[in-house]
PDB file of C-alpha atoms in Angstrom:
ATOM      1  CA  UNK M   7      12.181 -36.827   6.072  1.00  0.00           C
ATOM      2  CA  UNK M   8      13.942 -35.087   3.213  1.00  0.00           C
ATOM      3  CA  UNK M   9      14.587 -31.515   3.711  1.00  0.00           C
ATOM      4  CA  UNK M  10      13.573 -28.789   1.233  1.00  0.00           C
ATOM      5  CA  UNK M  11      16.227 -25.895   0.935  1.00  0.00           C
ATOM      6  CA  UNK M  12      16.178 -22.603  -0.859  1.00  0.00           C
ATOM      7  CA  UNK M  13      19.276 -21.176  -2.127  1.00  0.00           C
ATOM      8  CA  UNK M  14      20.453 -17.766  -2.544  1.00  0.00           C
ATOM      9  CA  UNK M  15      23.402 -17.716  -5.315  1.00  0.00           C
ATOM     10  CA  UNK M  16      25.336 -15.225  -6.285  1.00  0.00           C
ATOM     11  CA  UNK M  17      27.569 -15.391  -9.434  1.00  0.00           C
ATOM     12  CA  UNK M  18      30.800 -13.505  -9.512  1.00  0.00           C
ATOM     13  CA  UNK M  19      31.629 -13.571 -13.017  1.00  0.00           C
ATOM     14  CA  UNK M  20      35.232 -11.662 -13.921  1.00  0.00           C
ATOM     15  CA  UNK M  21      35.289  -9.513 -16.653  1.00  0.00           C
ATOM     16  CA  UNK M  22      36.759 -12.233 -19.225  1.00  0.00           C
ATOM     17  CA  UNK M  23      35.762 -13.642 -22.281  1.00  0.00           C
ATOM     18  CA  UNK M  24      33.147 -16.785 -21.491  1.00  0.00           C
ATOM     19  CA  UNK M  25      35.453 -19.267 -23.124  1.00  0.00           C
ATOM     20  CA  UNK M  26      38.378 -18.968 -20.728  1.00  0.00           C
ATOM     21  CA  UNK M  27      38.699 -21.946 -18.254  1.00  0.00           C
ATOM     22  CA  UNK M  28      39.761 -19.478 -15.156  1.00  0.00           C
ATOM     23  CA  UNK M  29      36.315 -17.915 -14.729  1.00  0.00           C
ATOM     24  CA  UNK M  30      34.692 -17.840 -11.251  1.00  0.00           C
ATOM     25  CA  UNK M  31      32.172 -20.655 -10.227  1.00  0.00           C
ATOM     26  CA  UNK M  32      28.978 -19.541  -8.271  1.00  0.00           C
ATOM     27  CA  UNK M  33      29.296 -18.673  -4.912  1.00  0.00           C
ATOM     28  CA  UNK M  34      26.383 -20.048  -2.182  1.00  0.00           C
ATOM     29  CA  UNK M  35      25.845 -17.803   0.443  1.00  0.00           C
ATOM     30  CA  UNK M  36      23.498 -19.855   2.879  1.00  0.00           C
ATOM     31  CA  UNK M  37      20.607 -22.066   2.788  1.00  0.00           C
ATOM     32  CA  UNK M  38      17.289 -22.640   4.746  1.00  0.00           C
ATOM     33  CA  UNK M  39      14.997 -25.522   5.214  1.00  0.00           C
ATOM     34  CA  UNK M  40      11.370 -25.732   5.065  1.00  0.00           C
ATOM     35  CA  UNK M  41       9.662 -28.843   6.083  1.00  0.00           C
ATOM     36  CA  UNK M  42       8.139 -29.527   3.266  1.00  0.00           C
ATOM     37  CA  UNK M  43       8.675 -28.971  -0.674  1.00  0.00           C
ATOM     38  CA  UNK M  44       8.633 -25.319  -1.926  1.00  0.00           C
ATOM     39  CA  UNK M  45       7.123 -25.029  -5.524  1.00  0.00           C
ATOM     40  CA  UNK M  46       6.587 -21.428  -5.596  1.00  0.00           C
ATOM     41  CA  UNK M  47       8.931 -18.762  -6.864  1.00  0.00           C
ATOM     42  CA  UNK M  48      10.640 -16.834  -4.091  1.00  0.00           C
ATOM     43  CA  UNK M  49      10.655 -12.889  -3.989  1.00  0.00           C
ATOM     44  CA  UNK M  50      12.956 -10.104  -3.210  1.00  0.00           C
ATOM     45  CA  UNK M  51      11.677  -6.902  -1.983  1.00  0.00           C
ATOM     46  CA  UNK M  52      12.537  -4.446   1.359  1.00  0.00           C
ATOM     47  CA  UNK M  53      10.012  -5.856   3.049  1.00  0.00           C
ATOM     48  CA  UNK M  54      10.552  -3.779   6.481  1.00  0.00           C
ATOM     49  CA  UNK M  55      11.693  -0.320   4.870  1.00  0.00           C
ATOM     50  CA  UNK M  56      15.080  -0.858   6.855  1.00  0.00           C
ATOM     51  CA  UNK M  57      16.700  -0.198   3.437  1.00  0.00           C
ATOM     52  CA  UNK M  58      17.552  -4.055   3.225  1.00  0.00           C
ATOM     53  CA  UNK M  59      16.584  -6.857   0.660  1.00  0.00           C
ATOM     54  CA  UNK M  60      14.343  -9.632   2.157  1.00  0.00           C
ATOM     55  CA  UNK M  61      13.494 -12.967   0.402  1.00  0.00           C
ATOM     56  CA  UNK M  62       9.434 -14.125   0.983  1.00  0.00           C
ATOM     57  CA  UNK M  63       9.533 -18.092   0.603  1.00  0.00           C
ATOM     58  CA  UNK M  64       6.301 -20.122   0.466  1.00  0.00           C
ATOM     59  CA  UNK M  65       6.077 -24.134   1.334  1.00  0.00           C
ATOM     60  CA  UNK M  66       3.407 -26.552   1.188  1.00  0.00           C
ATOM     61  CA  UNK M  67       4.407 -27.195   5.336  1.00  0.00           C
ATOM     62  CA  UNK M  68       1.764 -24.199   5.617  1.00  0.00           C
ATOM     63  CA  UNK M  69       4.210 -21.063   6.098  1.00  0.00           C
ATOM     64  CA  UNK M  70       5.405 -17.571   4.554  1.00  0.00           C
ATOM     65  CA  UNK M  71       8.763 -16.863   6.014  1.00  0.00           C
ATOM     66  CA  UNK M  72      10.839 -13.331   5.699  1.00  0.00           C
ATOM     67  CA  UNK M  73      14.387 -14.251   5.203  1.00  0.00           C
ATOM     68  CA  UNK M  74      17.164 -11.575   5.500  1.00  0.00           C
ATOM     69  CA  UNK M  75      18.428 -11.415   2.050  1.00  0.00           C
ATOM     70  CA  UNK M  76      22.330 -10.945   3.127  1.00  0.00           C
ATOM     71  CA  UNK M  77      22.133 -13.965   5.729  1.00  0.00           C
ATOM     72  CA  UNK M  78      19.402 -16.273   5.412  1.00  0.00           C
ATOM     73  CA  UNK M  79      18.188 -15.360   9.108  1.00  0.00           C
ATOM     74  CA  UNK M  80      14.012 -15.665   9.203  1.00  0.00           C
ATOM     75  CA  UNK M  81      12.467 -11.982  10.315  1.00  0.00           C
ATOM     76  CA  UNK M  82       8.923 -13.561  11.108  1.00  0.00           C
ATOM     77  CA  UNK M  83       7.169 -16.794   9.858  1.00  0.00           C
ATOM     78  CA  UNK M  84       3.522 -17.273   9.360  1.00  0.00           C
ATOM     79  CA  UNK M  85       1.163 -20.486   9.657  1.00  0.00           C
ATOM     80  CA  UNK M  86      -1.626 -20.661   7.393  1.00  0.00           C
ATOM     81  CA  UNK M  87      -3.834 -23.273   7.769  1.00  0.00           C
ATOM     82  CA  UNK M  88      -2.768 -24.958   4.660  1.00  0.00           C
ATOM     83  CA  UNK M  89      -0.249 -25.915   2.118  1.00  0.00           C
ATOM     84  CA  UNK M  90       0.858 -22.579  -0.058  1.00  0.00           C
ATOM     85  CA  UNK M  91       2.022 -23.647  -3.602  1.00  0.00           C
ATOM     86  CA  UNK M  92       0.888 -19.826  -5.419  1.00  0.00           C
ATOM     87  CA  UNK M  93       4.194 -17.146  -5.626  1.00  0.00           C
ATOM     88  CA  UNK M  94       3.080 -14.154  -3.131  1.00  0.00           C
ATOM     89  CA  UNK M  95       2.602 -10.977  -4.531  1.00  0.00           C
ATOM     90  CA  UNK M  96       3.850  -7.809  -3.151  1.00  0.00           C
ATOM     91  CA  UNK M  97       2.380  -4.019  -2.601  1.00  0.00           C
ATOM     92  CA  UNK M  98       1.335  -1.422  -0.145  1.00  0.00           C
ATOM     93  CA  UNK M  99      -2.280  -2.777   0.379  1.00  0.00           C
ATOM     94  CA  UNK M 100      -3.532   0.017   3.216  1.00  0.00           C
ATOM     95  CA  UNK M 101      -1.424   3.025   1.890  1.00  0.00           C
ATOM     96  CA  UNK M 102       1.051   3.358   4.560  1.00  0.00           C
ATOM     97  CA  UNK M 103       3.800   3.433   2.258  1.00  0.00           C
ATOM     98  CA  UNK M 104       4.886  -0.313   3.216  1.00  0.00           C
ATOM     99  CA  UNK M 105       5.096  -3.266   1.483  1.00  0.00           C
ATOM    100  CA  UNK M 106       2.491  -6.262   2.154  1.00  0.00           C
ATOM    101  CA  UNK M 107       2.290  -9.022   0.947  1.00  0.00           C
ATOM    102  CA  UNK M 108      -0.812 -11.843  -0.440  1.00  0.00           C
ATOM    103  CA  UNK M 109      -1.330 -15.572  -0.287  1.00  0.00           C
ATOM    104  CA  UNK M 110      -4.030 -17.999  -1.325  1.00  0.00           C
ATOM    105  CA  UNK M 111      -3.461 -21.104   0.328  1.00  0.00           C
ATOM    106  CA  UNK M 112      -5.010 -24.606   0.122  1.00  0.00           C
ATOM    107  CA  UNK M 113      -7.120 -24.115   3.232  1.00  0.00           C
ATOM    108  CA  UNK M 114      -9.516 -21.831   0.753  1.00  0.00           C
ATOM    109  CA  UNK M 115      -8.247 -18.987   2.433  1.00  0.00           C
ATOM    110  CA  UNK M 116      -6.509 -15.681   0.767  1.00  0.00           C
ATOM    111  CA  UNK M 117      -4.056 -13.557   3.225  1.00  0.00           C
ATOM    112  CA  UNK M 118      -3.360 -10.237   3.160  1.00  0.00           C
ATOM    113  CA  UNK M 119      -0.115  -9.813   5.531  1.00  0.00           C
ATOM    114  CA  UNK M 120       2.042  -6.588   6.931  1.00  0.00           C
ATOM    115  CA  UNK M 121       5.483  -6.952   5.120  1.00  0.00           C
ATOM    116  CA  UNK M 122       7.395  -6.067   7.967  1.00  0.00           C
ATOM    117  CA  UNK M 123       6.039  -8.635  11.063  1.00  0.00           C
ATOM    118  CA  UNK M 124       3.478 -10.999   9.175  1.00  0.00           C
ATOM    119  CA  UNK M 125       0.283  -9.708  11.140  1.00  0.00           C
ATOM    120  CA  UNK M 126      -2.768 -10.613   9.303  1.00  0.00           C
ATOM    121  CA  UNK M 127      -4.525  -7.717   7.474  1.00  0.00           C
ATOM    122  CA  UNK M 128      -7.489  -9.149   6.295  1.00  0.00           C
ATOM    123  CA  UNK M 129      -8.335 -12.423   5.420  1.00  0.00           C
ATOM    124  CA  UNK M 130     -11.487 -14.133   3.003  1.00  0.00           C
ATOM    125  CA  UNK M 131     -12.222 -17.788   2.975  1.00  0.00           C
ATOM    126  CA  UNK M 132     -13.039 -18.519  -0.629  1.00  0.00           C
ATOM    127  CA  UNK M 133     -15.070 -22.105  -1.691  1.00  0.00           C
ATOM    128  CA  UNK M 134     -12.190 -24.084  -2.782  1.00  0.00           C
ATOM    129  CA  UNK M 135      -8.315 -24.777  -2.645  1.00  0.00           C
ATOM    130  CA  UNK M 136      -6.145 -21.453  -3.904  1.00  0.00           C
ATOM    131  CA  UNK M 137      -3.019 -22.967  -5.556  1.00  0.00           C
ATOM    132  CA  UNK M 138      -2.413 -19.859  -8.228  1.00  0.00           C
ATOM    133  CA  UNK M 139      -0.563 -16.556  -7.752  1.00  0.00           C
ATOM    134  CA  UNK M 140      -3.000 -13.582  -6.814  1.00  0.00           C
ATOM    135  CA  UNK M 141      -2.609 -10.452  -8.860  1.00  0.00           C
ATOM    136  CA  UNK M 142      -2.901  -6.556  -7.802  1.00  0.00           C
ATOM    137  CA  UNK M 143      -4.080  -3.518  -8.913  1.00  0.00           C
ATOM    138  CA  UNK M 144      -6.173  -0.501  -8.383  1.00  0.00           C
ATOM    139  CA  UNK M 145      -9.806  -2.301 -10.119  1.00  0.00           C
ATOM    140  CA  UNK M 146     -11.816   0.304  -8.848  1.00  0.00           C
ATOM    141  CA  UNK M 147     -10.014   3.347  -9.265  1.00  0.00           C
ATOM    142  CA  UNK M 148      -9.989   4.708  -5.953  1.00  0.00           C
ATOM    143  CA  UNK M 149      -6.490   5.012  -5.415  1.00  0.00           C
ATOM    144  CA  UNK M 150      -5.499   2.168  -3.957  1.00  0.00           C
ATOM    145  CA  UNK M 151      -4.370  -1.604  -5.129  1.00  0.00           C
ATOM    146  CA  UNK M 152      -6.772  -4.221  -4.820  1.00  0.00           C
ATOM    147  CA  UNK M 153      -6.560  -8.318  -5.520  1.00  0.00           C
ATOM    148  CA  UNK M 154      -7.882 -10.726  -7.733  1.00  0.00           C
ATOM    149  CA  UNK M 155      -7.509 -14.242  -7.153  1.00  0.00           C
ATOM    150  CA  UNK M 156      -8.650 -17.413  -8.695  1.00  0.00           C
ATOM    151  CA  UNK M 157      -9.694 -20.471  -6.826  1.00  0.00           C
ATOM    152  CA  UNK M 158     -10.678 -24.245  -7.103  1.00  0.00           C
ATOM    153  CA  UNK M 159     -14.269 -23.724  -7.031  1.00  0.00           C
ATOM    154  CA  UNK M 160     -14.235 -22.003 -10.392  1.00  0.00           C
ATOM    155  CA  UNK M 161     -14.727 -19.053  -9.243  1.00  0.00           C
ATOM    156  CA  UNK M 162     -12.469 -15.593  -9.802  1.00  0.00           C
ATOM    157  CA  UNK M 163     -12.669 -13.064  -7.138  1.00  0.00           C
ATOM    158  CA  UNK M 164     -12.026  -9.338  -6.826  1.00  0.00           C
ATOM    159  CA  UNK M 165     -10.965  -7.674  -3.178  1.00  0.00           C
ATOM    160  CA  UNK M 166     -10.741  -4.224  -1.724  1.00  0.00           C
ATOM    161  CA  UNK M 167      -6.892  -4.412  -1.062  1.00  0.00           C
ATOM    162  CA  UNK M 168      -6.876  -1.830   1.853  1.00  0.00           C
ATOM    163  CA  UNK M 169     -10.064  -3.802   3.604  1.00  0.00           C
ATOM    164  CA  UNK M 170     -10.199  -7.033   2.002  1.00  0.00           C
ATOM    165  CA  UNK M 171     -14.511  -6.250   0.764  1.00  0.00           C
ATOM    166  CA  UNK M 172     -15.387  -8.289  -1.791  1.00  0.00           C
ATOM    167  CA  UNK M 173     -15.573  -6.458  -4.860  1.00  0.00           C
ATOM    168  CA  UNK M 174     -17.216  -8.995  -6.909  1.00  0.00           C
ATOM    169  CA  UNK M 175     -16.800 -12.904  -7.901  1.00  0.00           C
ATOM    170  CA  UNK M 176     -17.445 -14.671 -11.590  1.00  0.00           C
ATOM    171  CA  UNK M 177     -18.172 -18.392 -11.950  1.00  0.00           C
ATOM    172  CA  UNK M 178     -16.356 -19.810 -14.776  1.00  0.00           C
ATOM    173  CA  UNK M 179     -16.888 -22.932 -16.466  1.00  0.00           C
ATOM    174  CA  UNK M 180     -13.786 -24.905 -14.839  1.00  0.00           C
ATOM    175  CA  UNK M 181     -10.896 -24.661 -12.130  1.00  0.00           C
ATOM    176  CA  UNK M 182      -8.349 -21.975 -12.439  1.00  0.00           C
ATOM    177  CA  UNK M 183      -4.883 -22.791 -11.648  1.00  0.00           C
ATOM    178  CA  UNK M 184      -3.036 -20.108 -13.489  1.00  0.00           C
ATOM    179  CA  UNK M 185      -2.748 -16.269 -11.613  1.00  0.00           C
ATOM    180  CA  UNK M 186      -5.112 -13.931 -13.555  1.00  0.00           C
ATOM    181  CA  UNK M 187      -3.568 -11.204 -16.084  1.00  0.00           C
ATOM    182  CA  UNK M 188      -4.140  -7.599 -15.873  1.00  0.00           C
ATOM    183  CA  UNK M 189      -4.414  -4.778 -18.850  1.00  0.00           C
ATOM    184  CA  UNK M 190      -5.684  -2.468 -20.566  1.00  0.00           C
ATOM    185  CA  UNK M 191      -7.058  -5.099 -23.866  1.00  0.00           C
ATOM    186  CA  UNK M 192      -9.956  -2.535 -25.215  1.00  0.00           C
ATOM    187  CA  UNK M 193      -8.239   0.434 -24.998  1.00  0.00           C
ATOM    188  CA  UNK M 194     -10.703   2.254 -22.813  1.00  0.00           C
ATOM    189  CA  UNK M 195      -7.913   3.337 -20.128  1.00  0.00           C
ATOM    190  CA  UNK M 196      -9.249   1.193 -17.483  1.00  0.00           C
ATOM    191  CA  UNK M 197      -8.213  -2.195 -16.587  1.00  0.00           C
ATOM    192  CA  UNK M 198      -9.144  -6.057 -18.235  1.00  0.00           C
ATOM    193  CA  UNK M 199      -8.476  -9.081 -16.420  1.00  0.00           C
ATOM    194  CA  UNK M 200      -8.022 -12.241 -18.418  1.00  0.00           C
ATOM    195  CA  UNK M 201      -8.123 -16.197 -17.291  1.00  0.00           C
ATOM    196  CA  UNK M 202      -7.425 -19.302 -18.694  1.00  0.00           C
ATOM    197  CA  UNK M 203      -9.496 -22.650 -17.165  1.00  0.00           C
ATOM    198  CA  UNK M 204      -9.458 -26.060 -17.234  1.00  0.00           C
ATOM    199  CA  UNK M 205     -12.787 -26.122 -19.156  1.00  0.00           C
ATOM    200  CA  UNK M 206     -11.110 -25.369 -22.370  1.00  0.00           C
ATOM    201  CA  UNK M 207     -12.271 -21.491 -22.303  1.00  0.00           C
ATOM    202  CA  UNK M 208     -10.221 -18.074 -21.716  1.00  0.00           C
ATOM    203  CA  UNK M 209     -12.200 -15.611 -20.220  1.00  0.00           C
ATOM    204  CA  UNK M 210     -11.865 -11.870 -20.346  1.00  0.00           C
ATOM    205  CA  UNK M 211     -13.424  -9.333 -17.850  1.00  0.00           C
ATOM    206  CA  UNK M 212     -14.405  -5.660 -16.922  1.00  0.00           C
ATOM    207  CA  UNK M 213     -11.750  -5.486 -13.855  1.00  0.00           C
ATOM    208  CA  UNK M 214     -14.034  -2.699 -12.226  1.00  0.00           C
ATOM    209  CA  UNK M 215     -17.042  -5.187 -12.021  1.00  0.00           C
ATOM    210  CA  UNK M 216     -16.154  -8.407 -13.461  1.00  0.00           C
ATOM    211  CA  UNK M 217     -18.680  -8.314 -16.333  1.00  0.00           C
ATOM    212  CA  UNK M 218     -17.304 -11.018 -18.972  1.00  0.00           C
ATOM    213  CA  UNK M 219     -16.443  -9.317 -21.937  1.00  0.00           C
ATOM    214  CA  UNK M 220     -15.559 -12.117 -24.244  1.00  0.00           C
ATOM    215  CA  UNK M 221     -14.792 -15.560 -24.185  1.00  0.00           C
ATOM    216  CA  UNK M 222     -13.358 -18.034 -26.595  1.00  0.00           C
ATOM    217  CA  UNK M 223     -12.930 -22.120 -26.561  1.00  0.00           C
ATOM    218  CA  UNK M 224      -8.785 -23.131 -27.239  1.00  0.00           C
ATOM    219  CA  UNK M 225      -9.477 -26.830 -27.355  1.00  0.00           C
ATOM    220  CA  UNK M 226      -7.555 -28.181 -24.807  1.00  0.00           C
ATOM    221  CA  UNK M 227      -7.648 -26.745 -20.491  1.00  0.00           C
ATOM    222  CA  UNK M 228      -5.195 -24.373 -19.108  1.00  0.00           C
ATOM    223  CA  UNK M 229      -3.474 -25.041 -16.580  1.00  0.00           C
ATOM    224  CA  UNK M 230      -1.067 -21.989 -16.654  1.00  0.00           C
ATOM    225  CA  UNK M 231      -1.431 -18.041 -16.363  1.00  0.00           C
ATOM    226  CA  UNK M 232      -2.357 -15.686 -19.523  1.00  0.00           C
ATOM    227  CA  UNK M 233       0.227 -13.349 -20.625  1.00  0.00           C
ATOM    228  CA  UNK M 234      -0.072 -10.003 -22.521  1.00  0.00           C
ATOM    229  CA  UNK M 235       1.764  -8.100 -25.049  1.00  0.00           C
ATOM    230  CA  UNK M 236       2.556  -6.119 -28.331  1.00  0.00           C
ATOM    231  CA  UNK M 237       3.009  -8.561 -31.053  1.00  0.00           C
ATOM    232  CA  UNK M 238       2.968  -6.325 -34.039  1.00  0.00           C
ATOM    233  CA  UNK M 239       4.490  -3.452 -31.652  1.00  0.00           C
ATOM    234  CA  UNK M 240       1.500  -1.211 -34.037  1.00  0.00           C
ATOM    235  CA  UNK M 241       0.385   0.827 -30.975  1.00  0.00           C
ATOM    236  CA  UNK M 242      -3.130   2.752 -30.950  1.00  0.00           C
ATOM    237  CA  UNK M 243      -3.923   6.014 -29.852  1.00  0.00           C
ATOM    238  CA  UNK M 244      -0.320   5.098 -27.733  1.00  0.00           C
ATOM    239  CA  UNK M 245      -1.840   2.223 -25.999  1.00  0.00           C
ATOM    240  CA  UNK M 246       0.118  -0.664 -27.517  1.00  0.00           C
ATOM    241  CA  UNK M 247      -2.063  -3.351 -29.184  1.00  0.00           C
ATOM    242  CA  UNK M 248      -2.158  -6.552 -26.787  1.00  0.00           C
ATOM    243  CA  UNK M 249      -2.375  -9.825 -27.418  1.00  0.00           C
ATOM    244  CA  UNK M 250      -3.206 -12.659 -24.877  1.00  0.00           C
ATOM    245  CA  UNK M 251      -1.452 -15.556 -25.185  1.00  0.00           C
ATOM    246  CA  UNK M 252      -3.031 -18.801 -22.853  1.00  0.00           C
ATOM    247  CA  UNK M 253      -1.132 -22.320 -22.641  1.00  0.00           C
ATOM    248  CA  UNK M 254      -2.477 -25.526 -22.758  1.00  0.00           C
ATOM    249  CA  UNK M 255      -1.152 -28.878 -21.574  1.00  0.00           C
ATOM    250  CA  UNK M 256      -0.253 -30.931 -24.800  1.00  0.00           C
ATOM    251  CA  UNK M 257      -2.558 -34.382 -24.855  1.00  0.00           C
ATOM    252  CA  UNK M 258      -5.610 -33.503 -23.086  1.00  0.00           C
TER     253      UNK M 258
END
């Protein structure tokens, strides 16, 4: 069985001009093995408050594991009950001033997990496979983050990050496998979420109730995550102008 390995690189780069032949090649501090293959991005946060860097790593052989940034030693490990192919995100869910951490996994399942030891805050079995990146942030307004997720039943759902209470779901037209976007796109000072789907269609919504407030046909499905930004950098009323921005896979 082939092992899957994540590396941790650093670059020590001298301060020389590029072109010289005597500059440094990268320098690999240690590696770890998963059992199966990692296509998620790692991330890099203190993860136990010890003051420390910690790398979260994600696999499709069903665990999160908390690396030690400076060694590669695992802090904890958690089993879902399916492959995890979304990034996690990271944020103090229950406002105890640590970080947590979500999942979705293929199991249908979202996690919400304690940073530090990998205990299960809440969990929420959604009705299909989660293979996108959650997003966070305070929907509601009460103070504290919450989560929206997408999942293989078409559906897009909103959480209560400190208790994991559904907030409320929207049925789109087609899987999303792309992690929703977050932002301010009417300029009402509260928060939009946008997705793109695999029936053709990007879909913008109230983030405080998930009312749709447009939608729009690209031609083709979308298989990746919205972005959002300032193209003509003409700001109104200081709230920059945004622009969403959904790809499509060439050919279909």
């Amino acid at each position: 069985m082939f092992k899957f390995l994540v590396f941790l690189i650093v670059l020590l780069i001298p301060l020389k001009a590029l072109g010289e032949e005597d500059i440094s090649m990268p320098k690999l501090w240690w590696t770890f093995s998963t059992k199966s293959s990692i296509t998620s991005s790692p991330v890099i946060a203190d993860m136990d408050g010890d003051g420390k860097l910690e790398v979260i790593v994600t696999s499709e052989d069903n665990c999160v594991y908390l690396l030690r940034a400076s060694t590669g030693a695992v802090v904890w490990q958690f089993s879902a009950c399916g492959p995890i192919q979304g990034t996690p995100v990271v944020g103090d869910l229950d406002g105890d001033k640590e970080l947590d951490l979500i999942i979705g996994c293929q199991n249908d399942y979202i996690y919400a997990l304690k940073g530090k030891d990998g205990k299960i805050i809440w969990k929420y079995k959604c009705g299909g496979n989660i293979v996108s990146s959650p997003s966070m942030g305070d929907v509601d307004f009460d103070g504290d983050l919450d989560v929206i997720i997408a999942s293989g039943d078409n559906y897009l759902t909103a959480f209560d990050g400190r208790t994991g209470d559904l907030l409320w779901r929207y049925e789109t037209g087609g899987e999303i496998s792309g992690a929703p976007a977050l932002g301010d796109i009417d300029f009402d000072g509260k928060p939009d979420v946008v997705v793109g789907t695999r029936d053709h269609h990007v879909y913008a919504f109230n983030a405080r109730d998930g009312k749709l407030t447009w939608c729009i046909n690209v031609g083709h499905e979308i298989i990746s995550s919205p972005a959002m930004l300032d193209l003509n950098r003409d700001g109104m009323s200081s709230v920059a102008r945004r622009a969403i921005i959904a790809s499509r896979r060439s050919g279909s």
